[in-house]
Amino acid sequence: MINHESKIPVKVLNSPELKNVKKQILVGPNDGFDGFLREFIISEGGFTPLHKHDWYHLNYVISGEGILIINGEEHLLTRGSVAYVPPMTQHQFRNTGKGELKFLCLVPEKGDSY
């Protein structure tokens, strides 16, 4: 399977729990993969929900600056940062920089919840 991000739909996510977030599913079960590789783009001042669930996240920051809150502790994210969020760990991504925070997020098949 070969594709290009310019051909993949972008979903805009906004609610009281998350703000200024866009998501693309780059690879998923429809492509024969047993998980999801997603790209998130969080605009300035944006954030994902503060939540936890029973699956992991593997993340790689493509560009921008922000923080990843894990169980109440803030961790700086910059281009090239890699993060593992274990199952049942409360977490949230926040854009604290100027411009967009872009990162890849790999989760198992049950992990694409929004």
XYZ file of N, CA and C in Angstrom:
342
model
N 0.845 -1.163 0.000
C 0.000 0.000 0.000
C 0.897 1.235 0.000
N 0.679 2.101 -0.952
C 1.372 3.378 -1.032
C 0.305 4.452 -1.181
N 0.454 5.537 -0.449
C -0.490 6.649 -0.518
C 0.293 7.929 -0.269
N -0.381 9.050 -0.264
C 0.241 10.341 0.034
C -0.725 11.137 0.897
N -0.183 11.850 1.892
C -1.048 12.583 2.829
C -1.962 13.579 2.125
N -1.557 14.093 0.972
C -2.392 15.052 0.242
C -3.669 14.415 -0.299
N -3.716 13.093 -0.358
C -4.881 12.374 -0.871
C -5.757 11.805 0.241
N -5.368 12.029 1.488
C -6.076 11.443 2.626
C -6.925 12.517 3.297
N -8.207 12.227 3.563
C -9.071 13.230 4.188
C -8.551 13.671 5.556
N -8.796 14.936 5.859
C -8.442 15.520 7.155
C -9.735 15.741 7.925
N -9.773 15.268 9.154
C -10.938 15.457 10.018
C -10.617 16.558 11.022
N -11.484 17.568 11.103
C -11.323 18.655 12.070
C -12.047 18.259 13.347
N -11.336 18.326 14.483
C -11.889 17.920 15.776
C -11.974 19.142 16.689
N -13.173 19.479 17.115
C -13.376 20.553 18.083
C -14.552 20.183 18.970
N -14.385 20.325 20.249
C -15.435 20.083 21.234
C -14.973 20.756 22.518
N -15.766 20.722 23.583
C -15.274 21.302 24.844
C -14.006 20.618 25.360
N -13.791 19.337 25.013
C -12.642 18.586 25.523
C -11.393 18.718 24.664
N -11.548 19.148 23.426
C -10.392 19.322 22.555
C -10.604 20.539 21.671
N -9.488 21.171 21.280
C -9.581 22.446 20.571
C -8.513 22.513 19.482
N -8.941 22.961 18.297
C -8.029 23.233 17.179
C -7.155 22.034 16.816
N -7.800 20.884 16.647
C -7.081 19.647 16.329
C -7.572 19.114 14.981
N -6.634 18.703 14.147
C -6.942 18.020 12.893
C -6.288 16.643 12.943
N -6.957 15.671 12.303
C -6.450 14.297 12.313
C -6.553 13.696 10.921
N -5.515 12.974 10.546
C -5.530 12.163 9.335
C -5.190 10.732 9.717
N -5.960 9.796 9.207
C -5.603 8.385 9.364
C -4.759 8.019 8.151
N -3.454 7.898 8.364
C -2.524 7.629 7.265
C -2.571 6.173 6.827
N -2.640 5.261 7.790
C -2.734 3.824 7.520
C -3.629 3.224 8.593
N -4.493 2.304 8.198
C -5.384 1.676 9.163
C -5.827 0.302 8.699
N -6.803 -0.271 9.390
C -7.287 -1.606 9.046
C -7.785 -1.730 7.602
N -8.336 -0.653 7.048
C -8.780 -0.705 5.651
C -7.616 -0.898 4.680
N -6.405 -0.652 5.167
C -5.198 -0.819 4.353
C -4.488 -2.141 4.652
N -5.079 -2.970 5.519
C -4.479 -4.248 5.870
C -3.591 -4.206 7.099
N -3.556 -3.058 7.804
C -2.742 -2.900 9.015
C -3.623 -3.139 10.233
N -3.101 -3.795 11.265
C -3.907 -4.106 12.449
C -3.815 -3.020 13.518
N -3.686 -1.799 13.100
C -3.652 -0.639 13.989
C -3.918 0.604 13.171
N -3.595 1.757 13.751
C -3.753 3.031 13.056
C -2.472 3.837 13.175
N -2.012 4.360 12.056
C -0.976 5.383 12.062
C -1.687 6.675 11.692
N -1.688 7.612 12.654
C -2.425 8.857 12.483
C -1.464 10.037 12.562
N -1.807 11.097 11.866
C -1.082 12.353 12.017
C -2.035 13.350 12.658
N -1.573 13.972 13.728
C -2.344 15.026 14.380
C -1.669 16.360 14.130
N -2.478 17.368 13.886
C -2.009 18.741 13.729
C -2.800 19.576 14.725
N -2.088 20.146 15.693
C -2.728 20.969 16.719
C -2.288 22.410 16.488
N -3.253 23.284 16.218
C -2.957 24.698 15.991
C -2.582 25.377 17.296
N -2.043 26.603 17.186
C -1.640 27.372 18.372
C -2.774 27.403 19.394
N -2.445 27.132 20.646
C -3.422 27.153 21.724
C -4.329 25.939 21.781
N -4.146 24.996 20.873
C -5.007 23.827 20.820
C -4.546 22.711 21.742
N -5.436 21.728 21.934
C -5.140 20.604 22.829
C -6.051 19.429 22.526
N -5.582 18.239 22.891
C -6.396 17.031 22.843
C -7.070 16.856 24.203
N -8.027 15.938 24.316
C -8.673 15.745 25.618
C -7.700 15.192 26.660
N -7.921 15.546 27.903
C -7.216 14.908 29.014
C -7.993 13.626 29.295
N -7.386 12.486 29.003
C -8.117 11.222 29.078
C -7.160 10.050 29.275
N -7.753 8.875 29.474
C -6.983 7.632 29.520
C -7.835 6.526 28.925
N -7.180 5.450 28.518
C -7.858 4.321 27.894
C -6.962 3.092 28.015
N -7.456 1.955 27.567
C -6.718 0.706 27.795
C -5.803 0.311 26.633
N -5.329 1.276 25.862
C -4.339 0.993 24.825
C -3.206 2.007 24.892
N -2.113 1.668 24.252
C -0.908 2.501 24.239
C -0.963 3.533 23.116
N -0.064 4.495 23.178
C 0.239 5.419 22.080
C 1.744 5.376 21.858
N 2.171 5.383 20.623
C 3.558 5.661 20.262
C 3.521 6.933 19.434
N 4.322 7.924 19.800
C 4.258 9.228 19.148
C 5.628 9.691 18.678
N 5.620 10.401 17.558
C 6.831 11.018 17.020
C 6.465 12.421 16.551
N 7.171 13.435 17.065
C 6.870 14.823 16.725
C 7.591 15.195 15.431
N 6.809 15.626 14.454
C 7.329 16.034 13.148
C 7.795 17.484 13.183
N 6.982 18.346 13.806
C 7.323 19.767 13.857
C 6.532 20.442 14.969
N 7.006 21.624 15.348
C 6.322 22.419 16.354
C 6.840 22.162 17.750
N 6.117 22.748 18.701
C 6.497 22.641 20.109
C 5.237 22.542 20.954
N 5.320 21.725 21.984
C 4.183 21.574 22.878
C 4.583 20.801 24.111
N 3.564 20.362 24.819
C 3.792 19.526 25.989
C 2.895 18.301 25.901
N 3.382 17.229 26.482
C 2.596 16.021 26.692
C 2.465 15.873 28.196
N 1.244 15.937 28.671
C 0.981 15.755 30.096
C 0.701 14.271 30.314
N 1.503 13.643 31.163
C 1.321 12.232 31.507
C 1.162 12.142 33.016
N -0.025 11.693 33.454
C -0.330 11.584 34.886
C 0.036 12.857 35.645
N -0.312 14.010 35.068
C -0.116 15.301 35.726
C 1.255 15.924 35.546
N 2.199 15.205 34.955
C 3.552 15.724 34.761
C 3.728 16.189 33.315
N 4.244 17.422 33.140
C 4.435 17.999 31.815
C 5.799 17.619 31.241
N 5.784 17.216 29.958
C 7.006 16.846 29.244
C 7.071 17.673 27.963
N 8.191 18.339 27.734
C 8.372 19.168 26.552
C 8.470 18.302 25.301
N 7.783 18.731 24.256
C 7.847 18.072 22.957
C 8.391 19.057 21.928
N 9.374 18.637 21.162
C 9.904 19.418 20.050
C 10.129 18.468 18.880
N 10.488 19.017 17.730
C 10.739 18.195 16.550
C 11.718 17.077 16.907
N 11.340 15.859 16.576
C 12.182 14.703 16.861
C 11.884 14.004 18.174
N 11.030 14.591 19.019
C 10.668 13.926 20.282
C 9.904 12.641 19.998
N 10.169 11.629 20.810
C 9.483 10.347 20.737
C 8.857 10.089 22.099
N 7.612 9.615 22.114
C 6.937 9.369 23.389
C 6.166 8.059 23.329
N 6.198 7.352 24.437
C 5.372 6.160 24.631
C 4.425 6.463 25.782
N 3.124 6.329 25.532
C 2.114 6.509 26.571
C 1.526 5.131 26.857
N 1.794 4.571 28.044
C 1.283 3.233 28.365
C -0.240 3.213 28.511
N -0.846 2.032 28.424
C -2.281 1.915 28.661
C -2.651 2.429 30.057
N -3.867 2.931 30.175
C -4.452 3.411 31.440
C -3.636 4.543 32.071
N -3.000 5.348 31.231
C -2.219 6.489 31.685
C -2.927 7.759 31.235
N -3.269 8.625 32.185
C -3.930 9.881 31.823
C -2.948 10.752 31.039
N -3.420 11.313 29.922
C -2.517 12.081 29.068
C -3.268 13.131 28.255
N -2.489 14.114 27.802
C -3.024 15.189 26.968
C -1.870 15.841 26.211
N -2.117 16.179 24.952
C -1.166 16.935 24.142
C -1.647 18.376 24.056
N -0.723 19.330 24.243
C -1.047 20.753 24.157
C 0.000 21.454 23.303
N -0.472 22.308 22.402
C 0.438 23.129 21.610
C 0.769 24.367 22.432
N 2.025 24.538 22.787
C 2.460 25.694 23.576
C 3.368 26.613 22.767
N 3.577 26.289 21.504
C 4.485 27.076 20.678
C 3.748 27.951 19.689
N 4.511 28.523 18.790
C 3.960 29.309 17.689
C 3.880 28.391 16.478
N 2.805 28.481 15.753
C 2.612 27.592 14.611
C 1.997 26.275 15.045
N 2.000 25.324 14.147
C 1.358 24.033 14.386
C 2.285 23.049 15.089
N 1.687 22.205 15.919
C 2.356 21.039 16.485
C 1.866 19.842 15.675
N 2.778 19.170 14.975
C 2.428 18.009 14.149
C 3.133 16.780 14.697
N 2.370 15.711 14.892
C 2.992 14.472 15.361
C 2.269 13.256 14.812
N 3.015 12.172 14.718
C 2.458 10.881 14.351
C 2.059 10.148 15.615
N 0.995 9.377 15.515
C 0.489 8.623 16.662
C 0.098 7.231 16.177
N 0.747 6.227 16.718
C 0.474 4.836 16.378
C -0.292 4.199 17.533
N -1.450 3.609 17.221
C -2.273 2.942 18.231
C -2.777 1.615 17.659
N -3.190 0.684 18.535
C -3.780 -0.560 18.033
C -5.142 -0.279 17.398
N -5.703 -1.281 16.764
C -6.955 -1.108 16.026
C -8.076 -0.519 16.877
N -8.182 -0.919 18.124
C -9.254 -0.392 18.976
C -8.986 1.044 19.422
N -7.828 1.594 19.064
C -7.396 2.870 19.603
C -7.775 4.115 18.846
N -8.542 4.034 17.775
C -8.936 5.263 17.084
C -10.307 5.681 17.581
N -10.320 6.430 18.696
C -11.577 6.728 19.382
C -12.173 8.080 19.034
N -11.415 8.968 18.400
C -11.994 10.262 17.982
C -11.349 10.727 16.711
